[in-house]
Amino acid sequence: MAIATNETLLVTGASGKFGHRVVEHLLTTYGIPASQIIATTRKAETLADFADKGVTVRTADFDDEAGLVKAFAGATRLLIISTDALDRPGRRLEQHLRAVSAAKAAGIKHIVYTSMPNPKVGSPIPFAGDHRGTEEAIAASGIAHTILRNSWYMENLLMSLPAALASGQWYVASGKGKTSHTAREDQARTAAAVLASGSTKSATYTLTGPEGLSADETAKIISDVLGKALEVVHVTPDQLKAGMIAHGVPEFLAPLFVSFDVNTLEGNIGMVTDDVENLSGTAPQTLRQWANANKEAFGS
């Protein structure tokens, strides 16, 4: 993919793990001059490392549309990284709509947005509507755009597997459904490539790993890599929810976690595409490769 040479690129959420790596890839992997990069976050002081390199650092609060217009000023290509505002239903969509409106007011020429696979009506994922609504708003804005429907991070496995490995049992309600997990690093590199590309066409891509794996297949790989036995215990969604609550998961959060398994069970997250490699020029890691490189994260 060609790299833009005369664009000003803006990354929101640049202090987060994903956004920070996007900016680093712009600087190193794709050689974008720091003077052509704007990094925004709610607390600009957290991006001192980028400011020291010559990146323009600005404060951007997605609850303040006027502030977003000011933060986006002078940029031509904008990466909107979906926020983590899940404390109230609809709040994240409200934030995203402000960002899209601000982008239009600031004269942004191209929006890149991090969505999720299959954000369809009727999705079991409670926040699918946030992504669907944002995609629709971006399309309605008239601004050229690239939608990146990012599959689940491999890093998400670290929320459940360390405890499962400790007990030797992993309780799931995903049945034989498959998930095409992707390493965060591969997604960040791809987002940076798209932002830096200079492409003017509108398109939607689904960023996945190179394989769709069931829980049983995932467990076998993790077990092989770490040398620890891991039995998959298949339960119903209601049983999984009850078990989570019994083990201390807050009652309001348990349905969200269960929805991920139901989404997998329904076949909504198992697709495999070549979009990561086609867009970034680098093949995505397999789960085995990622697990081998991250043994310490599992406590091994």
Short mmCIF file of N, CA and C in Angstrom, two decimals, residues 90-226:
data_model
loop_
_atom_site.label_atom_id
_atom_site.label_comp_id
_atom_site.label_asym_id
_atom_site.label_seq_id
_atom_site.Cartn_x
_atom_site.Cartn_y
_atom_site.Cartn_z
N GLY A 90 -25.49 3.31 25.28
CA GLY A 90 -25.64 4.41 24.35
C GLY A 90 -24.60 5.50 24.49
N ARG A 91 -23.86 5.53 25.61
CA ARG A 91 -22.91 6.63 25.81
C ARG A 91 -21.79 6.59 24.77
N ARG A 92 -21.29 5.39 24.48
CA ARG A 92 -20.19 5.30 23.52
C ARG A 92 -20.65 5.76 22.13
N LEU A 93 -21.85 5.38 21.72
CA LEU A 93 -22.35 5.82 20.42
C LEU A 93 -22.47 7.34 20.39
N GLU A 94 -22.95 7.93 21.48
CA GLU A 94 -23.05 9.38 21.54
C GLU A 94 -21.68 10.02 21.34
N GLN A 95 -20.66 9.44 21.98
CA GLN A 95 -19.31 9.97 21.83
C GLN A 95 -18.83 9.86 20.39
N HIS A 96 -19.08 8.71 19.77
CA HIS A 96 -18.64 8.52 18.40
C HIS A 96 -19.34 9.47 17.44
N LEU A 97 -20.62 9.70 17.67
CA LEU A 97 -21.35 10.62 16.81
C LEU A 97 -20.79 12.04 16.92
N ARG A 98 -20.37 12.42 18.13
CA ARG A 98 -19.74 13.74 18.29
C ARG A 98 -18.44 13.79 17.48
N ALA A 99 -17.68 12.69 17.52
CA ALA A 99 -16.41 12.66 16.80
C ALA A 99 -16.62 12.78 15.30
N VAL A 100 -17.64 12.10 14.78
CA VAL A 100 -17.93 12.17 13.34
C VAL A 100 -18.37 13.58 12.96
N SER A 101 -19.22 14.16 13.80
CA SER A 101 -19.67 15.53 13.53
C SER A 101 -18.50 16.51 13.58
N ALA A 102 -17.62 16.31 14.56
CA ALA A 102 -16.45 17.19 14.68
C ALA A 102 -15.51 17.03 13.49
N ALA A 103 -15.39 15.79 13.02
CA ALA A 103 -14.53 15.53 11.85
C ALA A 103 -15.02 16.31 10.64
N LYS A 104 -16.34 16.33 10.46
CA LYS A 104 -16.91 17.06 9.33
C LYS A 104 -16.67 18.56 9.49
N ALA A 105 -16.87 19.06 10.72
CA ALA A 105 -16.67 20.48 10.97
C ALA A 105 -15.21 20.89 10.80
N ALA A 106 -14.30 19.97 11.10
CA ALA A 106 -12.87 20.27 11.03
C ALA A 106 -12.30 20.08 9.63
N GLY A 107 -13.10 19.58 8.71
CA GLY A 107 -12.64 19.41 7.34
C GLY A 107 -11.81 18.16 7.11
N ILE A 108 -12.01 17.14 7.93
CA ILE A 108 -11.30 15.87 7.74
C ILE A 108 -11.68 15.28 6.38
N LYS A 109 -10.69 14.77 5.65
CA LYS A 109 -10.94 14.22 4.31
C LYS A 109 -11.18 12.71 4.31
N HIS A 110 -10.66 12.00 5.33
CA HIS A 110 -10.82 10.55 5.37
C HIS A 110 -10.86 10.10 6.83
N ILE A 111 -11.84 9.28 7.16
CA ILE A 111 -11.98 8.72 8.50
C ILE A 111 -11.67 7.23 8.45
N VAL A 112 -10.86 6.76 9.39
CA VAL A 112 -10.64 5.34 9.62
C VAL A 112 -11.26 5.04 10.98
N TYR A 113 -12.04 3.97 11.07
CA TYR A 113 -12.75 3.67 12.32
C TYR A 113 -12.58 2.21 12.70
N THR A 114 -12.32 1.96 13.98
CA THR A 114 -12.18 0.58 14.47
C THR A 114 -13.53 0.06 14.95
N SER A 115 -14.10 -0.85 14.19
CA SER A 115 -15.40 -1.43 14.49
C SER A 115 -15.22 -2.88 14.95
N MET A 116 -16.25 -3.69 14.82
CA MET A 116 -16.22 -5.10 15.18
C MET A 116 -16.84 -5.93 14.06
N PRO A 117 -16.49 -7.20 13.94
CA PRO A 117 -17.10 -8.04 12.91
C PRO A 117 -18.61 -8.22 13.15
N ASN A 118 -19.35 -8.17 12.08
CA ASN A 118 -20.80 -8.44 12.13
C ASN A 118 -21.54 -7.62 13.19
N PRO A 119 -21.47 -6.29 13.13
CA PRO A 119 -22.23 -5.49 14.09
C PRO A 119 -23.70 -5.37 13.67
N LYS A 120 -24.31 -6.51 13.41
CA LYS A 120 -25.64 -6.54 12.81
C LYS A 120 -26.76 -6.36 13.83
N VAL A 121 -27.92 -6.01 13.32
CA VAL A 121 -29.12 -5.97 14.16
C VAL A 121 -29.37 -7.39 14.67
N GLY A 122 -29.63 -7.52 15.95
CA GLY A 122 -29.85 -8.83 16.52
C GLY A 122 -28.60 -9.51 17.03
N SER A 123 -27.46 -8.82 16.95
CA SER A 123 -26.23 -9.39 17.48
C SER A 123 -26.37 -9.63 18.98
N PRO A 124 -25.84 -10.74 19.49
CA PRO A 124 -25.91 -10.97 20.93
C PRO A 124 -24.99 -10.05 21.73
N ILE A 125 -24.06 -9.38 21.05
CA ILE A 125 -23.14 -8.47 21.73
C ILE A 125 -23.87 -7.16 22.04
N PRO A 126 -23.98 -6.79 23.31
CA PRO A 126 -24.75 -5.58 23.66
C PRO A 126 -24.26 -4.30 23.00
N PHE A 127 -22.94 -4.20 22.75
CA PHE A 127 -22.42 -2.95 22.18
C PHE A 127 -22.31 -2.99 20.66
N ALA A 128 -22.84 -4.01 20.01
CA ALA A 128 -22.79 -4.06 18.55
C ALA A 128 -23.49 -2.85 17.93
N GLY A 129 -24.55 -2.40 18.56
CA GLY A 129 -25.28 -1.24 18.05
C GLY A 129 -24.45 0.03 18.05
N ASP A 130 -23.50 0.14 18.99
CA ASP A 130 -22.61 1.30 19.01
C ASP A 130 -21.79 1.35 17.72
N HIS A 131 -21.26 0.19 17.34
CA HIS A 131 -20.43 0.13 16.13
C HIS A 131 -21.28 0.31 14.87
N ARG A 132 -22.43 -0.35 14.85
CA ARG A 132 -23.31 -0.23 13.68
C ARG A 132 -23.73 1.23 13.49
N GLY A 133 -24.13 1.86 14.58
CA GLY A 133 -24.56 3.26 14.50
C GLY A 133 -23.44 4.19 14.08
N THR A 134 -22.23 3.89 14.53
CA THR A 134 -21.08 4.73 14.14
C THR A 134 -20.77 4.55 12.67
N GLU A 135 -20.77 3.31 12.20
CA GLU A 135 -20.54 3.05 10.77
C GLU A 135 -21.57 3.80 9.92
N GLU A 136 -22.82 3.76 10.34
CA GLU A 136 -23.88 4.43 9.58
C GLU A 136 -23.67 5.95 9.58
N ALA A 137 -23.26 6.50 10.71
CA ALA A 137 -23.03 7.94 10.80
C ALA A 137 -21.86 8.37 9.93
N ILE A 138 -20.83 7.56 9.89
CA ILE A 138 -19.67 7.88 9.05
C ILE A 138 -20.07 7.85 7.58
N ALA A 139 -20.84 6.84 7.19
CA ALA A 139 -21.30 6.75 5.80
C ALA A 139 -22.18 7.95 5.44
N ALA A 140 -23.03 8.37 6.38
CA ALA A 140 -23.95 9.48 6.12
C ALA A 140 -23.23 10.83 6.11
N SER A 141 -22.03 10.89 6.67
CA SER A 141 -21.31 12.16 6.74
C SER A 141 -20.84 12.65 5.38
N GLY A 142 -20.70 11.72 4.45
CA GLY A 142 -20.18 12.07 3.14
C GLY A 142 -18.66 12.10 3.08
N ILE A 143 -18.01 11.80 4.20
CA ILE A 143 -16.55 11.78 4.24
C ILE A 143 -16.06 10.40 3.78
N ALA A 144 -15.05 10.36 2.93
CA ALA A 144 -14.46 9.08 2.54
C ALA A 144 -13.97 8.37 3.80
N HIS A 145 -14.07 7.04 3.80
CA HIS A 145 -13.79 6.34 5.05
C HIS A 145 -13.33 4.91 4.83
N THR A 146 -12.66 4.38 5.83
CA THR A 146 -12.28 2.98 5.88
C THR A 146 -12.73 2.42 7.21
N ILE A 147 -13.58 1.41 7.17
CA ILE A 147 -14.05 0.75 8.38
C ILE A 147 -13.21 -0.51 8.60
N LEU A 148 -12.59 -0.60 9.76
CA LEU A 148 -11.79 -1.77 10.11
C LEU A 148 -12.56 -2.56 11.17
N ARG A 149 -13.16 -3.66 10.75
CA ARG A 149 -13.90 -4.50 11.68
C ARG A 149 -12.93 -5.48 12.33
N ASN A 150 -12.42 -5.09 13.47
CA ASN A 150 -11.36 -5.82 14.15
C ASN A 150 -11.90 -7.02 14.93
N SER A 151 -11.36 -8.20 14.64
CA SER A 151 -11.73 -9.38 15.41
C SER A 151 -11.20 -9.24 16.84
N TRP A 152 -11.61 -10.15 17.72
CA TRP A 152 -11.19 -10.06 19.12
C TRP A 152 -9.68 -10.22 19.25
N TYR A 153 -9.10 -9.45 20.16
CA TYR A 153 -7.67 -9.55 20.44
C TYR A 153 -7.32 -10.93 21.00
N MET A 154 -6.16 -11.43 20.62
CA MET A 154 -5.62 -12.59 21.31
C MET A 154 -5.39 -12.25 22.79
N GLU A 155 -5.04 -11.00 23.05
CA GLU A 155 -4.81 -10.58 24.44
C GLU A 155 -6.04 -10.74 25.32
N ASN A 156 -7.24 -10.77 24.72
CA ASN A 156 -8.45 -10.97 25.52
C ASN A 156 -8.45 -12.32 26.22
N LEU A 157 -7.73 -13.29 25.66
CA LEU A 157 -7.66 -14.60 26.28
C LEU A 157 -7.00 -14.55 27.65
N LEU A 158 -6.22 -13.52 27.88
CA LEU A 158 -5.54 -13.38 29.17
C LEU A 158 -6.49 -13.01 30.29
N MET A 159 -7.73 -12.67 29.95
CA MET A 159 -8.71 -12.37 30.99
C MET A 159 -9.27 -13.64 31.62
N SER A 160 -9.28 -14.75 30.87
CA SER A 160 -9.89 -15.97 31.39
C SER A 160 -8.94 -17.15 31.51
N LEU A 161 -7.97 -17.25 30.62
CA LEU A 161 -7.16 -18.46 30.57
C LEU A 161 -6.19 -18.64 31.74
N PRO A 162 -5.57 -17.60 32.29
CA PRO A 162 -4.69 -17.86 33.43
C PRO A 162 -5.41 -18.56 34.59
N ALA A 163 -6.62 -18.12 34.91
CA ALA A 163 -7.37 -18.76 35.99
C ALA A 163 -7.79 -20.18 35.59
N ALA A 164 -8.16 -20.33 34.31
CA ALA A 164 -8.54 -21.66 33.82
C ALA A 164 -7.35 -22.62 33.87
N LEU A 165 -6.17 -22.14 33.51
CA LEU A 165 -4.98 -22.97 33.57
C LEU A 165 -4.64 -23.36 35.00
N ALA A 166 -4.88 -22.44 35.92
CA ALA A 166 -4.60 -22.73 37.33
C ALA A 166 -5.49 -23.85 37.86
N SER A 167 -6.74 -23.85 37.40
CA SER A 167 -7.69 -24.88 37.86
C SER A 167 -7.66 -26.12 36.97
N GLY A 168 -7.18 -25.93 35.73
CA GLY A 168 -7.15 -27.04 34.78
C GLY A 168 -8.42 -27.18 33.98
N GLN A 169 -9.40 -26.29 34.22
CA GLN A 169 -10.68 -26.37 33.52
C GLN A 169 -11.09 -25.00 33.00
N TRP A 170 -11.56 -25.00 31.75
CA TRP A 170 -12.01 -23.76 31.10
C TRP A 170 -13.48 -23.94 30.73
N TYR A 171 -14.34 -23.19 31.40
CA TYR A 171 -15.78 -23.29 31.17
C TYR A 171 -16.18 -22.34 30.04
N VAL A 172 -16.84 -22.88 29.02
CA VAL A 172 -17.25 -22.08 27.87
C VAL A 172 -18.67 -22.45 27.45
N ALA A 173 -19.32 -21.49 26.79
CA ALA A 173 -20.66 -21.73 26.24
C ALA A 173 -20.66 -21.50 24.74
N SER A 174 -19.49 -21.60 24.13
CA SER A 174 -19.34 -21.31 22.70
C SER A 174 -19.47 -22.55 21.82
N GLY A 175 -19.65 -23.71 22.42
CA GLY A 175 -19.83 -24.94 21.65
C GLY A 175 -18.67 -25.16 20.69
N LYS A 176 -19.00 -25.50 19.45
CA LYS A 176 -17.98 -25.73 18.42
C LYS A 176 -17.72 -24.48 17.59
N GLY A 177 -18.32 -23.35 18.01
CA GLY A 177 -18.11 -22.10 17.29
C GLY A 177 -16.65 -21.68 17.30
N LYS A 178 -16.24 -20.99 16.26
CA LYS A 178 -14.84 -20.60 16.12
C LYS A 178 -14.65 -19.09 16.25
N THR A 179 -13.46 -18.71 16.70
CA THR A 179 -13.07 -17.31 16.80
C THR A 179 -11.75 -17.13 16.06
N SER A 180 -11.67 -16.10 15.23
CA SER A 180 -10.42 -15.80 14.51
C SER A 180 -9.68 -14.68 15.24
N HIS A 181 -9.17 -15.00 16.43
CA HIS A 181 -8.45 -14.01 17.22
C HIS A 181 -7.30 -13.39 16.43
N THR A 182 -7.03 -12.13 16.71
CA THR A 182 -5.93 -11.40 16.07
C THR A 182 -5.09 -10.73 17.15
N ALA A 183 -3.78 -10.74 16.99
CA ALA A 183 -2.92 -10.04 17.93
C ALA A 183 -3.14 -8.54 17.81
N ARG A 184 -3.16 -7.86 18.95
CA ARG A 184 -3.34 -6.41 18.94
C ARG A 184 -2.29 -5.73 18.06
N GLU A 185 -1.08 -6.25 18.11
CA GLU A 185 0.02 -5.67 17.33
C GLU A 185 -0.29 -5.70 15.83
N ASP A 186 -0.86 -6.80 15.35
CA ASP A 186 -1.18 -6.92 13.93
C ASP A 186 -2.28 -5.94 13.53
N GLN A 187 -3.26 -5.76 14.41
CA GLN A 187 -4.32 -4.81 14.12
C GLN A 187 -3.81 -3.38 14.13
N ALA A 188 -2.93 -3.06 15.09
CA ALA A 188 -2.39 -1.70 15.17
C ALA A 188 -1.54 -1.38 13.94
N ARG A 189 -0.73 -2.33 13.50
CA ARG A 189 0.08 -2.12 12.31
C ARG A 189 -0.81 -1.87 11.10
N THR A 190 -1.89 -2.62 11.01
CA THR A 190 -2.80 -2.48 9.87
C THR A 190 -3.52 -1.13 9.90
N ALA A 191 -3.97 -0.72 11.08
CA ALA A 191 -4.63 0.58 11.19
C ALA A 191 -3.68 1.70 10.79
N ALA A 192 -2.42 1.59 11.20
CA ALA A 192 -1.42 2.60 10.83
C ALA A 192 -1.21 2.62 9.32
N ALA A 193 -1.17 1.43 8.72
CA ALA A 193 -0.98 1.35 7.27
C ALA A 193 -2.11 2.02 6.52
N VAL A 194 -3.32 1.78 6.96
CA VAL A 194 -4.49 2.38 6.30
C VAL A 194 -4.50 3.89 6.49
N LEU A 195 -4.20 4.34 7.70
CA LEU A 195 -4.19 5.77 7.97
C LEU A 195 -3.13 6.47 7.12
N ALA A 196 -2.00 5.81 6.94
CA ALA A 196 -0.89 6.42 6.20
C ALA A 196 -0.98 6.23 4.69
N SER A 197 -1.97 5.49 4.24
CA SER A 197 -2.00 5.06 2.84
C SER A 197 -2.31 6.15 1.83
N GLY A 198 -3.06 7.16 2.26
CA GLY A 198 -3.49 8.17 1.32
C GLY A 198 -4.66 7.75 0.46
N SER A 199 -5.21 6.57 0.72
CA SER A 199 -6.34 6.07 -0.05
C SER A 199 -7.54 7.01 0.08
N THR A 200 -8.22 7.23 -1.03
CA THR A 200 -9.38 8.12 -1.03
C THR A 200 -10.69 7.36 -1.21
N LYS A 201 -10.64 6.06 -1.40
CA LYS A 201 -11.86 5.29 -1.59
C LYS A 201 -12.45 4.88 -0.25
N SER A 202 -13.74 4.61 -0.23
CA SER A 202 -14.40 4.12 0.97
C SER A 202 -14.48 2.60 0.90
N ALA A 203 -14.16 1.93 2.00
CA ALA A 203 -14.15 0.48 2.01
C ALA A 203 -14.31 -0.03 3.43
N THR A 204 -14.75 -1.28 3.54
CA THR A 204 -14.88 -1.95 4.83
C THR A 204 -14.08 -3.24 4.78
N TYR A 205 -13.26 -3.46 5.82
CA TYR A 205 -12.44 -4.66 5.91
C TYR A 205 -12.69 -5.34 7.25
N THR A 206 -12.48 -6.64 7.28
CA THR A 206 -12.57 -7.39 8.53
C THR A 206 -11.19 -7.95 8.84
N LEU A 207 -10.60 -7.50 9.93
CA LEU A 207 -9.25 -7.90 10.29
C LEU A 207 -9.29 -9.12 11.20
N THR A 208 -8.78 -10.23 10.72
CA THR A 208 -8.80 -11.47 11.48
C THR A 208 -7.41 -12.08 11.54
N GLY A 209 -7.29 -13.09 12.39
CA GLY A 209 -6.09 -13.89 12.39
C GLY A 209 -6.14 -14.86 11.22
N PRO A 210 -5.13 -15.71 11.07
CA PRO A 210 -5.06 -16.62 9.93
C PRO A 210 -5.87 -17.89 10.09
N GLU A 211 -6.56 -18.04 11.23
CA GLU A 211 -7.30 -19.27 11.48
C GLU A 211 -8.46 -19.02 12.43
N GLY A 212 -9.55 -19.73 12.19
CA GLY A 212 -10.66 -19.72 13.13
C GLY A 212 -10.55 -20.95 14.01
N LEU A 213 -10.60 -20.76 15.32
CA LEU A 213 -10.38 -21.86 16.25
C LEU A 213 -11.53 -21.97 17.24
N SER A 214 -11.95 -23.20 17.52
CA SER A 214 -12.93 -23.44 18.57
C SER A 214 -12.23 -23.37 19.93
N ALA A 215 -13.02 -23.39 20.99
CA ALA A 215 -12.43 -23.38 22.33
C ALA A 215 -11.55 -24.61 22.54
N ASP A 216 -12.00 -25.76 22.05
CA ASP A 216 -11.20 -26.98 22.20
C ASP A 216 -9.86 -26.86 21.48
N GLU A 217 -9.90 -26.30 20.26
CA GLU A 217 -8.66 -26.13 19.49
C GLU A 217 -7.75 -25.09 20.13
N THR A 218 -8.35 -24.03 20.66
CA THR A 218 -7.58 -23.00 21.36
C THR A 218 -6.91 -23.58 22.60
N ALA A 219 -7.67 -24.34 23.37
CA ALA A 219 -7.14 -24.93 24.59
C ALA A 219 -5.98 -25.87 24.30
N LYS A 220 -6.09 -26.63 23.23
CA LYS A 220 -5.01 -27.56 22.89
C LYS A 220 -3.72 -26.82 22.56
N ILE A 221 -3.84 -25.72 21.80
CA ILE A 221 -2.65 -24.94 21.45
C ILE A 221 -2.02 -24.34 22.70
N ILE A 222 -2.84 -23.73 23.55
CA ILE A 222 -2.33 -23.12 24.77
C ILE A 222 -1.70 -24.18 25.67
N SER A 223 -2.36 -25.32 25.78
CA SER A 223 -1.83 -26.42 26.59
C SER A 223 -0.49 -26.90 26.07
N ASP A 224 -0.39 -27.06 24.75
CA ASP A 224 0.86 -27.50 24.14
C ASP A 224 1.99 -26.51 24.38
N VAL A 225 1.69 -25.24 24.20
CA VAL A 225 2.72 -24.20 24.33
C VAL A 225 3.21 -24.08 25.77
N LEU A 226 2.27 -24.12 26.72
CA LEU A 226 2.63 -23.90 28.11
C LEU A 226 2.96 -25.18 28.87
#
